[in-house]
XYZ file of C-alpha atoms in Angstrom:
677
model
C 38.323 33.724 24.363
C 34.707 33.367 25.587
C 32.070 30.693 25.306
C 30.320 31.275 21.947
C 26.540 31.254 21.607
C 25.444 29.249 18.548
C 22.811 31.333 16.797
C 20.600 30.232 13.906
C 22.646 30.513 10.721
C 21.928 28.610 7.513
C 25.628 28.871 6.623
C 26.901 28.247 10.166
C 29.745 25.885 10.895
C 27.701 23.634 13.169
C 24.762 21.439 12.143
C 22.771 22.837 15.051
C 23.013 26.349 13.621
C 21.741 25.250 10.221
C 18.936 23.200 11.764
C 17.863 26.131 13.932
C 17.761 28.340 10.828
C 15.362 25.807 9.280
C 12.980 26.403 12.173
C 13.679 23.091 13.906
C 13.291 23.089 17.732
C 16.984 23.126 18.677
C 17.829 23.666 22.389
C 20.064 26.609 23.420
C 23.571 25.684 22.296
C 27.131 26.938 22.783
C 30.549 26.189 21.349
C 33.460 25.925 23.790
C 36.991 26.060 22.382
C 40.156 24.564 23.840
C 41.424 28.043 24.770
C 38.532 28.527 27.216
C 39.489 25.422 29.160
C 43.280 25.734 29.088
C 44.654 27.345 32.250
C 41.294 27.653 34.012
C 40.088 25.616 36.966
C 36.996 23.460 37.198
C 35.542 25.913 39.712
C 35.938 28.863 37.327
C 34.397 26.871 34.485
C 31.490 25.833 36.719
C 30.731 29.463 37.470
C 30.780 30.342 33.766
C 28.413 27.507 32.908
C 25.964 28.514 35.640
C 25.383 31.850 33.918
C 24.574 30.336 30.521
C 21.291 28.466 30.997
C 19.481 31.147 32.954
C 16.443 30.818 30.666
C 15.575 27.509 32.357
C 14.286 27.735 35.910
C 14.310 24.713 38.160
C 15.918 21.410 37.210
C 17.953 21.316 34.033
C 20.744 19.238 32.562
C 23.429 19.459 29.913
C 24.036 17.524 26.714
C 27.657 17.324 25.611
C 28.443 16.443 21.998
C 31.600 14.374 22.221
C 32.159 13.994 18.491
C 31.293 11.182 16.031
C 30.540 7.796 17.555
C 33.163 6.310 15.218
C 35.403 7.718 12.450
C 32.911 6.841 9.684
C 29.773 7.895 11.573
C 27.796 11.105 11.157
C 26.051 10.537 14.465
C 27.255 12.546 17.440
C 27.979 10.755 20.702
C 25.796 12.569 23.248
C 26.566 12.598 26.969
C 23.900 13.714 29.454
C 25.235 15.519 32.550
C 23.005 16.508 35.447
C 24.989 19.460 36.891
C 27.322 22.320 36.000
C 30.087 20.652 38.009
C 29.748 17.397 36.099
C 29.911 19.217 32.754
C 32.962 21.246 33.823
C 34.799 18.107 34.877
C 33.862 16.335 31.617
C 35.145 19.288 29.568
C 38.464 19.221 31.418
C 38.881 15.510 30.681
C 38.025 15.874 26.996
C 40.540 18.650 26.321
C 43.271 16.862 28.265
C 43.163 13.980 25.794
C 45.888 13.624 23.209
C 44.850 14.342 20.595
C 41.796 16.245 21.766
C 39.213 18.276 19.853
C 39.646 21.973 19.077
C 36.141 22.643 20.364
C 32.962 20.939 21.580
C 29.269 21.823 21.510
C 27.031 21.819 24.579
C 23.263 22.190 24.928
C 21.064 23.039 27.908
C 17.686 21.424 28.497
C 14.986 21.459 31.191
C 14.247 18.281 33.107
C 13.537 15.383 30.761
C 10.051 13.820 30.815
C 10.466 11.575 27.766
C 13.053 10.913 25.064
C 13.483 8.853 21.942
C 13.861 8.796 18.162
C 11.440 9.889 15.433
C 11.766 8.238 12.009
C 10.116 10.201 9.215
C 9.654 6.880 7.374
C 9.348 3.358 8.726
C 12.999 2.251 9.154
C 12.321 -1.377 8.217
C 9.596 -1.097 5.578
C 10.425 0.530 2.259
C 6.794 0.133 1.225
C 5.251 2.204 4.019
C 5.218 6.022 4.168
C 4.456 5.821 7.891
C 6.215 7.796 10.634
C 7.585 5.727 13.526
C 8.289 7.168 16.984
C 10.218 5.190 19.579
C 10.754 6.446 23.102
C 10.632 5.997 26.859
C 8.593 7.977 29.373
C 10.090 9.328 32.614
C 12.253 6.818 34.413
C 10.467 3.888 32.808
C 12.787 1.563 30.888
C 9.960 0.213 28.700
C 10.470 1.369 25.115
C 7.254 2.218 23.299
C 6.630 2.435 19.555
C 4.029 4.637 17.895
C 3.144 4.480 14.208
C 1.438 7.308 12.307
C 0.223 7.084 8.713
C 0.936 9.590 5.950
C -2.004 11.700 7.135
C -0.533 12.058 10.664
C -3.126 9.635 12.052
C -2.010 7.391 14.916
C -2.512 3.855 13.649
C -0.654 1.835 16.259
C 0.139 2.341 19.942
C 0.991 -0.402 22.452
C -0.703 -0.907 25.777
C 1.352 0.988 28.376
C 0.917 2.342 31.895
C 2.122 5.768 30.711
C 1.240 5.912 26.986
C 3.866 7.852 25.057
C 1.327 9.509 22.763
C -0.607 10.846 25.751
C 2.419 11.945 27.772
C 3.944 13.927 24.902
C 1.001 14.604 22.605
C 0.465 13.399 19.047
C 0.401 16.948 17.665
C 3.990 17.625 18.792
C 5.296 14.503 17.068
C 3.384 15.313 13.883
C 4.717 18.870 13.874
C 8.332 17.699 14.212
C 7.683 15.110 11.500
C 6.461 17.761 9.071
C 9.410 20.034 9.882
C 11.909 17.274 9.168
C 10.152 16.214 5.960
C 9.983 19.786 4.705
C 13.688 20.439 5.271
C 15.396 17.186 4.276
C 15.299 15.270 1.030
C 16.076 11.883 2.600
C 14.187 10.114 5.422
C 15.457 11.240 8.816
C 15.948 9.773 12.280
C 15.681 12.629 14.767
C 16.674 12.238 18.422
C 14.159 14.151 20.533
C 13.603 15.128 24.158
C 10.349 16.266 25.783
C 10.514 18.632 28.775
C 6.852 18.471 29.727
C 5.843 21.306 27.414
C 8.078 21.367 24.353
C 9.676 18.820 22.069
C 13.391 19.478 21.428
C 15.532 18.048 18.620
C 19.076 17.072 19.643
C 20.275 15.794 16.264
C 18.959 14.256 13.065
C 20.528 11.842 10.607
C 19.522 10.145 7.340
C 18.005 6.701 7.891
C 20.708 4.441 6.510
C 18.427 1.426 6.123
C 16.186 3.257 3.640
C 18.185 3.452 0.452
C 16.363 4.337 -2.762
C 15.503 1.082 -4.582
C 16.913 0.595 -8.061
C 13.824 -1.255 -9.257
C 10.331 -1.633 -7.875
C 7.261 -3.650 -8.835
C 3.755 -3.026 -7.479
C 1.076 -5.668 -7.010
C -1.575 -2.976 -6.578
C -1.386 -0.841 -9.710
C -4.116 0.669 -11.818
C -7.793 0.885 -10.919
C -9.537 -2.476 -11.085
C -6.814 -4.454 -12.859
C -5.099 -7.675 -11.730
C -6.474 -7.768 -8.194
C -5.974 -11.493 -7.520
C -3.966 -14.523 -8.629
C -3.777 -14.992 -12.378
C -2.995 -18.154 -14.336
C 0.049 -18.281 -16.635
C -2.103 -18.192 -19.777
C -4.163 -15.205 -18.667
C -0.996 -13.392 -17.600
C 0.574 -13.779 -21.028
C -2.625 -12.769 -22.789
C -3.768 -9.805 -20.669
C -0.214 -8.608 -20.060
C 0.596 -8.640 -23.769
C -2.661 -6.878 -24.626
C -1.956 -3.993 -22.258
C 1.683 -3.825 -23.285
C 0.854 -3.607 -26.996
C -2.387 -1.650 -26.715
C -1.455 0.868 -24.029
C 2.127 0.946 -22.749
C 4.054 0.798 -26.024
C 2.055 3.634 -27.678
C 2.352 5.683 -24.479
C 6.119 5.185 -24.224
C 6.568 6.181 -27.857
C 4.361 9.283 -27.682
C 5.915 10.433 -24.385
C 9.455 9.938 -25.663
C 10.518 7.666 -22.793
C 13.448 6.124 -24.644
C 14.768 4.490 -21.495
C 11.555 2.454 -21.207
C 11.254 1.469 -24.858
C 12.436 -2.095 -24.221
C 11.412 -2.429 -20.581
C 8.780 -5.013 -19.668
C 5.769 -3.523 -17.864
C 4.645 -6.774 -16.208
C 6.056 -9.698 -14.283
C 4.281 -12.704 -12.761
C 5.461 -13.628 -9.261
C 3.644 -15.454 -6.469
C 1.006 -16.103 -9.163
C 0.173 -12.364 -9.158
C 0.847 -9.814 -11.874
C 3.234 -7.074 -10.756
C 3.587 -3.827 -12.688
C 6.943 -2.122 -13.232
C 6.941 1.093 -11.183
C 9.418 2.676 -13.606
C 6.442 3.587 -15.806
C 4.575 5.255 -12.935
C 7.751 7.065 -11.929
C 7.499 8.873 -15.255
C 3.715 9.188 -15.218
C 3.586 10.900 -11.819
C 5.210 13.979 -13.320
C 1.911 14.787 -14.999
C -0.584 12.393 -13.409
C -1.043 12.781 -9.635
C -2.901 9.484 -9.420
C 0.220 7.559 -10.435
C 2.058 8.559 -7.245
C 0.339 5.834 -5.205
C 1.706 3.194 -7.575
C 5.355 3.985 -6.756
C 7.177 3.274 -3.463
C 7.593 6.138 -0.970
C 11.256 6.625 -1.889
C 10.260 7.359 -5.490
C 7.390 9.645 -4.573
C 9.904 12.185 -3.313
C 11.245 12.419 -6.851
C 7.919 13.727 -8.144
C 8.297 16.984 -10.018
C 6.819 20.188 -8.696
C 3.463 20.584 -10.494
C 4.436 24.118 -11.474
C 7.489 22.849 -13.354
C 5.919 19.735 -14.824
C 5.186 19.695 -18.550
C 1.656 20.855 -19.192
C -0.186 18.240 -21.219
C -3.732 19.059 -20.233
C -5.620 19.194 -23.465
C -8.497 21.401 -24.474
C -12.061 20.394 -23.782
C -12.376 19.670 -27.491
C -9.453 17.211 -27.495
C -10.824 15.543 -24.364
C -14.175 15.168 -26.072
C -12.491 13.653 -29.114
C -10.619 11.174 -26.910
C -13.792 10.239 -25.049
C -15.617 9.786 -28.346
C -12.785 7.548 -29.610
C -12.953 5.393 -26.478
C -16.736 5.125 -26.709
C -16.498 4.106 -30.349
C -13.954 1.377 -29.563
C -16.178 0.008 -26.792
C -19.265 0.100 -29.027
C -17.451 -1.687 -31.839
C -16.114 -4.314 -29.437
C -19.558 -4.810 -27.934
C -20.990 -5.551 -31.375
C -18.116 -7.910 -32.212
C -18.506 -9.780 -28.933
C -22.246 -10.183 -29.482
C -21.652 -11.514 -33.008
C -18.970 -13.961 -31.882
C -20.034 -17.595 -32.116
C -18.392 -20.773 -30.919
C -16.437 -22.031 -33.956
C -16.393 -25.434 -35.533
C -14.373 -27.789 -33.341
C -11.344 -28.242 -35.570
C -7.753 -27.331 -34.778
C -7.702 -24.578 -37.384
C -11.171 -23.263 -36.560
C -10.473 -23.079 -32.839
C -7.146 -21.322 -33.327
C -8.607 -18.733 -35.708
C -11.373 -18.007 -33.195
C -8.757 -17.737 -30.463
C -6.873 -15.139 -32.500
C -10.056 -13.122 -33.051
C -10.645 -12.957 -29.302
C -6.980 -12.110 -28.839
C -7.376 -9.111 -31.161
C -10.487 -7.981 -29.274
C -8.580 -8.141 -26.002
C -5.793 -5.960 -27.340
C -8.260 -3.357 -28.647
C -10.059 -3.282 -25.314
C -6.778 -2.915 -23.413
C -6.030 0.402 -25.074
C -9.143 1.900 -23.501
C -8.747 0.027 -20.211
C -5.151 1.170 -19.840
C -6.049 4.816 -20.419
C -8.853 4.579 -17.876
C -7.245 2.432 -15.179
C -3.767 3.980 -15.160
C -4.540 7.584 -16.110
C -8.107 8.888 -16.060
C -9.567 7.022 -13.078
C -6.376 7.096 -11.019
C -6.205 10.886 -11.342
C -9.909 11.296 -10.570
C -9.704 9.275 -7.336
C -7.219 11.758 -5.860
C -10.140 14.151 -5.296
C -12.451 11.737 -3.443
C -12.439 10.482 0.152
C -15.724 8.541 0.267
C -16.582 5.283 -1.538
C -17.997 5.494 -5.036
C -21.644 4.614 -5.663
C -21.959 0.856 -6.018
C -23.750 1.171 -9.354
C -20.596 2.638 -10.947
C -18.487 -0.403 -10.021
C -20.645 -3.434 -10.786
C -22.221 -4.527 -14.036
C -26.032 -4.629 -14.308
C -25.915 -8.432 -13.982
C -23.836 -8.240 -10.801
C -26.139 -5.572 -9.384
C -29.179 -7.776 -9.968
C -27.393 -10.630 -8.199
C -26.705 -8.423 -5.189
C -30.305 -7.259 -5.073
C -31.490 -10.871 -5.238
C -29.264 -11.852 -2.306
C -30.508 -8.895 -0.282
C -34.035 -10.132 -0.967
C -33.044 -13.654 0.120
C -33.280 -15.181 -3.381
C -30.047 -17.175 -3.160
C -30.909 -20.012 -5.558
C -31.625 -17.640 -8.424
C -28.078 -16.280 -8.166
C -26.563 -19.774 -8.148
C -28.233 -20.404 -11.498
C -26.491 -17.469 -13.194
C -23.347 -17.450 -15.344
C -21.542 -15.041 -12.996
C -17.851 -15.778 -12.537
C -15.720 -14.496 -9.580
C -12.917 -13.333 -11.842
C -12.191 -12.413 -15.440
C -9.483 -15.083 -15.857
C -11.070 -17.908 -17.918
C -10.007 -20.426 -15.260
C -12.935 -19.322 -13.068
C -16.088 -21.363 -13.631
C -19.541 -19.721 -13.755
C -21.896 -20.370 -10.864
C -24.264 -22.470 -12.966
C -21.459 -25.020 -13.420
C -21.486 -25.638 -9.663
C -18.041 -24.537 -8.441
C -17.335 -24.703 -4.699
C -17.969 -20.975 -4.346
C -21.616 -21.394 -5.393
C -22.465 -23.278 -2.198
C -21.316 -20.442 0.085
C -23.556 -17.712 -1.335
C -25.931 -16.390 1.310
C -28.320 -13.544 1.929
C -27.502 -10.201 3.546
C -26.972 -10.696 7.286
C -28.320 -7.329 8.453
C -31.327 -6.508 6.250
C -33.050 -3.219 6.799
C -30.076 -1.340 8.242
C -29.439 1.866 6.338
C -26.044 3.511 6.707
C -25.764 7.272 6.939
C -22.133 7.137 5.776
C -21.728 9.250 2.641
C -20.932 8.088 -0.856
C -18.756 10.163 -3.159
C -20.494 12.841 -5.209
C -18.746 12.654 -8.574
C -18.469 15.364 -11.160
C -20.261 14.691 -14.436
C -16.960 14.052 -16.220
C -15.712 11.621 -13.568
C -19.034 9.807 -13.448
C -18.907 9.357 -17.212
C -15.355 7.984 -16.965
C -16.364 5.398 -14.355
C -19.396 4.382 -16.404
C -17.086 3.832 -19.356
C -14.773 1.752 -17.148
C -17.769 -0.305 -16.026
C -18.619 -0.982 -19.670
C -15.005 -1.933 -20.398
C -14.974 -4.297 -17.427
C -18.146 -5.952 -18.674
C -16.525 -6.473 -22.071
C -13.417 -7.904 -20.413
C -15.628 -10.489 -18.683
C -17.470 -11.169 -21.938
C -14.192 -11.872 -23.733
C -13.092 -14.022 -20.783
C -16.357 -15.986 -20.927
C -15.860 -16.762 -24.614
C -12.217 -17.620 -24.081
C -13.259 -20.106 -21.406
C -15.640 -21.861 -23.798
C -13.007 -21.893 -26.517
C -10.205 -23.117 -24.265
C -12.344 -25.956 -22.941
C -12.913 -27.130 -26.514
C -9.186 -26.893 -27.219
C -8.339 -28.675 -23.967
C -10.796 -31.472 -24.744
C -8.881 -32.246 -27.940
C -5.569 -32.189 -26.061
C -6.924 -34.478 -23.321
C -8.298 -36.896 -25.899
C -4.878 -36.993 -27.570
C -3.155 -37.502 -24.206
C -1.096 -34.308 -24.272
C -3.002 -32.847 -21.311
C -4.374 -34.732 -18.307
C -7.196 -32.390 -17.320
C -9.255 -29.713 -19.034
C -8.030 -27.068 -16.576
C -4.386 -27.790 -17.412
C -4.621 -25.548 -20.457
C -4.883 -22.465 -18.222
C -1.467 -23.255 -16.730
C 0.387 -23.029 -20.016
C 2.061 -19.806 -21.057
C 0.969 -18.555 -24.469
C 4.103 -19.728 -26.292
C 3.664 -23.186 -24.750
C 0.033 -23.288 -25.884
C 1.131 -22.307 -29.379
C 3.721 -25.104 -29.459
C 1.159 -27.594 -28.167
C -1.430 -26.572 -30.735
C 0.911 -26.380 -33.679
C 3.037 -29.384 -32.802
C 0.472 -31.602 -31.071
C 2.814 -32.151 -28.122
C 3.679 -30.410 -24.883
C 7.000 -28.540 -24.904
C 9.630 -29.716 -22.441
C 9.123 -26.572 -20.346
C 5.548 -27.612 -19.566
C 5.533 -31.321 -18.895
C 2.820 -32.837 -16.746
C 4.825 -32.533 -13.516
C 5.511 -28.854 -14.188
C 1.828 -28.164 -14.827
C 0.951 -29.920 -11.576
C 3.435 -27.778 -9.649
C 2.076 -24.616 -11.266
C -1.463 -25.480 -10.220
C -0.426 -26.139 -6.622
C 1.531 -22.886 -6.388
C -1.339 -20.969 -7.943
C -3.895 -22.268 -5.450
C -1.539 -21.765 -2.511
C -0.833 -18.178 -3.570
C -4.548 -17.640 -4.040
C -5.164 -18.588 -0.419
C -2.123 -16.893 1.127
C -1.796 -13.702 -0.912
C 1.424 -12.061 -2.060
C 3.741 -9.158 -1.140
C 2.378 -5.715 -1.883
C 5.720 -4.651 -3.385
C 8.880 -6.205 -4.795
C 11.853 -3.854 -4.489
C 15.344 -4.915 -5.497
C 14.127 -8.533 -5.394
C 12.823 -8.226 -1.818
C 9.135 -8.561 -0.991
C 7.480 -6.004 1.300
C 4.077 -6.084 2.940
C 3.463 -9.796 3.302
C 2.847 -12.063 6.233
C 0.539 -14.517 4.543
C -1.811 -14.438 7.512
C 0.353 -17.002 9.296
C 1.209 -14.875 12.323
C -0.361 -12.329 14.607
C 1.265 -8.921 14.603
C 0.123 -5.420 15.588
C -2.696 -4.181 13.394
C -2.732 -0.650 12.141
C -5.944 0.988 13.272
C -8.481 1.742 10.574
C -10.830 4.619 9.914
C -14.516 4.249 10.615
C -16.416 3.677 7.388
C -19.748 2.366 8.686
C -20.250 2.546 12.478
C -21.354 -0.552 14.324
C -19.971 -3.722 15.833
C -19.682 -7.371 14.936
C -18.399 -10.614 16.419
C -17.394 -13.629 14.404
C -14.634 -15.588 12.749
C -12.027 -13.575 10.883
C -11.863 -14.485 7.197
C -9.077 -13.256 4.920
C -10.191 -12.997 1.288
C -7.340 -12.333 -1.125
C -8.673 -14.142 -4.200
C -11.781 -15.826 -5.557
C -10.444 -19.121 -4.200
C -11.082 -17.884 -0.640
C -14.773 -17.234 -1.261
C -15.835 -20.819 -0.602
C -14.686 -20.350 3.027
C -16.838 -17.311 3.761
C -19.678 -18.058 6.164
C -22.592 -15.927 7.367
C -21.496 -13.694 10.237
C -17.773 -13.689 9.401
C -15.634 -10.584 9.812
C -14.162 -10.434 6.320
C -10.715 -8.864 5.857
C -9.829 -7.716 2.333
C -7.327 -5.652 0.395
C -8.176 -5.248 -3.284
C -11.604 -6.544 -4.197
C -12.965 -7.579 -7.558
C -16.581 -6.354 -7.746
C -17.456 -9.902 -8.817
C -16.785 -11.014 -5.212
C -19.412 -8.741 -3.694
C -22.233 -11.335 -3.789
C -20.210 -13.361 -1.263
C -19.402 -10.374 0.945
C -23.031 -9.403 1.630
C -23.183 -12.171 4.258
C -20.339 -10.627 6.301
C -21.120 -9.319 9.776
C -18.313 -6.794 9.372
C -15.708 -5.701 6.841
C -12.088 -4.641 7.423
C -10.501 -3.058 4.336
C -6.754 -2.514 4.032
C -6.722 0.605 1.869
C -8.758 3.792 1.901
C -9.628 3.381 -1.768
C -12.890 4.992 -2.947
C -13.027 2.518 -5.845
C -12.930 -0.546 -3.576
C -16.207 -2.373 -4.087
C -16.249 -3.694 -0.512
C -16.348 -0.124 0.814
C -19.245 0.773 -1.476
C -21.058 -2.418 -0.465
C -20.653 -1.643 3.248
C -22.054 1.870 2.899
C -24.899 0.782 0.614
C -26.145 -2.013 2.885
C -25.028 -0.791 6.312
C -22.405 -3.451 7.030
C -20.133 -2.300 9.924
C -16.765 -1.562 8.361
C -13.417 0.148 8.756
C -10.903 0.965 6.031
C -7.362 2.285 5.801
C -6.044 -0.522 8.078
C -2.733 -0.679 6.245
C -1.183 -4.046 7.151
C -4.341 -5.881 8.104
C -4.080 -8.637 5.475
C -0.686 -9.645 6.798
C -1.494 -9.338 10.485
C -4.456 -11.624 11.138
C -5.017 -15.351 11.050
C -7.936 -16.994 9.348
C -10.736 -18.440 11.483
C -9.721 -16.746 14.758
C -12.617 -15.224 16.647
C -12.696 -11.457 16.450
C -14.680 -8.466 17.619
C -14.955 -5.475 15.324
C -15.714 -2.095 16.868
C -16.147 -0.150 13.651
C -17.349 2.933 15.509
C -13.889 3.368 17.038
C -11.864 1.670 14.279
C -10.792 -1.161 16.547
C -10.437 -4.925 16.130
C -9.910 -7.398 18.974
C -8.830 -10.955 18.249
C -8.628 -14.068 20.393
C -5.051 -15.335 20.395
C -4.425 -18.799 18.983
C -1.979 -19.407 21.836
C -4.460 -18.950 24.681
C -7.794 -17.392 25.503
C -6.389 -13.960 26.244
C -7.754 -11.202 24.082
C -5.252 -9.500 21.810
C -6.451 -5.990 21.083
C -5.195 -4.290 17.959
C -5.916 -0.690 17.162
């Protein structure tokens, strides 16, 4: 019986053979049976081993697979041995055990320069598609961690005397990552060794901490919908409109029986989360829906070749576009004709129901655009959209006035920083009005490109801009109406403040209006608690995802942690206080010269962002208004800084090097600079 060479074989008895057949970089391997060891001396075995690894000149070592680390483990216990003699002695000891194995596997490797583990997905974050590499270099005991995004871009590397990414090379890690992803359905943890030239894979295992979630909810879903805290009343109105106007007809026409009675929305942390189960179905035919499901569900996406073909003819698309345009035109006329009703209980409620019907009609078009048409279109673009496609004409005039230094004229407008009726217009003097300021860097023209849209995509975004304007128009009229209704309730003593009406859910408002008393579920103490939670959530933000009741992607800005490096959007530099803006309620803190950090951005916030010295944007989203603003007016900016909202503290001094995608912050603990990249 001889020592058996393990060749690449997809049906081989050893994992190493199957992995080698997949094209993975497996070191030379052999299988040694008990019969080889029995009756032979250590010296004889040493001589046999010396002839095996002749392909490696100079220093080399052996890796002995001793079997599973425990009876229930799939991970092999690996023993490194630095000489033929040491391996021969170890083999003798193993086969002398009672009971011992029938055979063992050995591998030969050149001298080790670095070693570690590569995770094809972040082992602790179900919401991130990032690759994580952990390892040590040479004889250094310091463990380093590298993080790469889904585009194989290094987004985090620690300061180290011998940087792991430089000693091994980013391209080698990315190549192994792609090989593992292409060959395994589940996320993998691959143990690797670097010999100074090549990266070798010793073994790979599924990442046990990354189970597929049973349910998932996304805070960032759709294009331009629900991008900040929402009051209970607006949640029940807007959520019901989209459910009835868009989701229910879609579920019925698509035949998704399993989703027929599933709720599409949930309000948590004062934000509206969308049920990813709907996008899990949509991604089969709509590529834009894939970014609204967690990474574990993206792997379940059907092959486009096998997906049902629902692409309609140009004629049917034209008919659909005509239908949407007609709905928007009809709504525009109805909104213009709408007048504040007579202030009676019946008159106010009838007017409320008319606006409610308008909202549901509008939501049919908005749902089709935000979840389907625009989401699919954005897959093809890598640069920000032209600013004029995102803001209404009124908002554009306000921006142009601020650029010209005409701040007071903007403060006299009826602009509101959010569609929710709770937001007051600027001419009513909210706190946000006082922090409007002119552009900080006038005259600078950025050479960063804007997206060049196809005619069809440009038309779709223009239609979405019109729909957004109508949504604000309905919200404006609802605000007037609700203030009249609240005034009656305050006069009767059922509400304490006019704004309390926004913190009732729709069924509670109905009971109040029809019964002239607050329901028990919404007493004055409850309303007070709701308002406090709403404002706190508006300042802190909320998790990006909720999966199996656990929140992911949230630090609330209360702690410093490594930032993921961003991509250069507009080159330049800036120094100033860091300002997190996660809702309209943060806008009254923005000061001229701040480095503003944002995730999703309502275009209505842009008048406040023109005063920023620099912008840091969490996502690389072409439809993010902050990105379009930066390119249009030459504000130094980076985007694609994944966890930035959860990794900085408000008001700390920072230095933005947008040219190199780098942010340096002064620690709150001392005066040392903390560099994040």
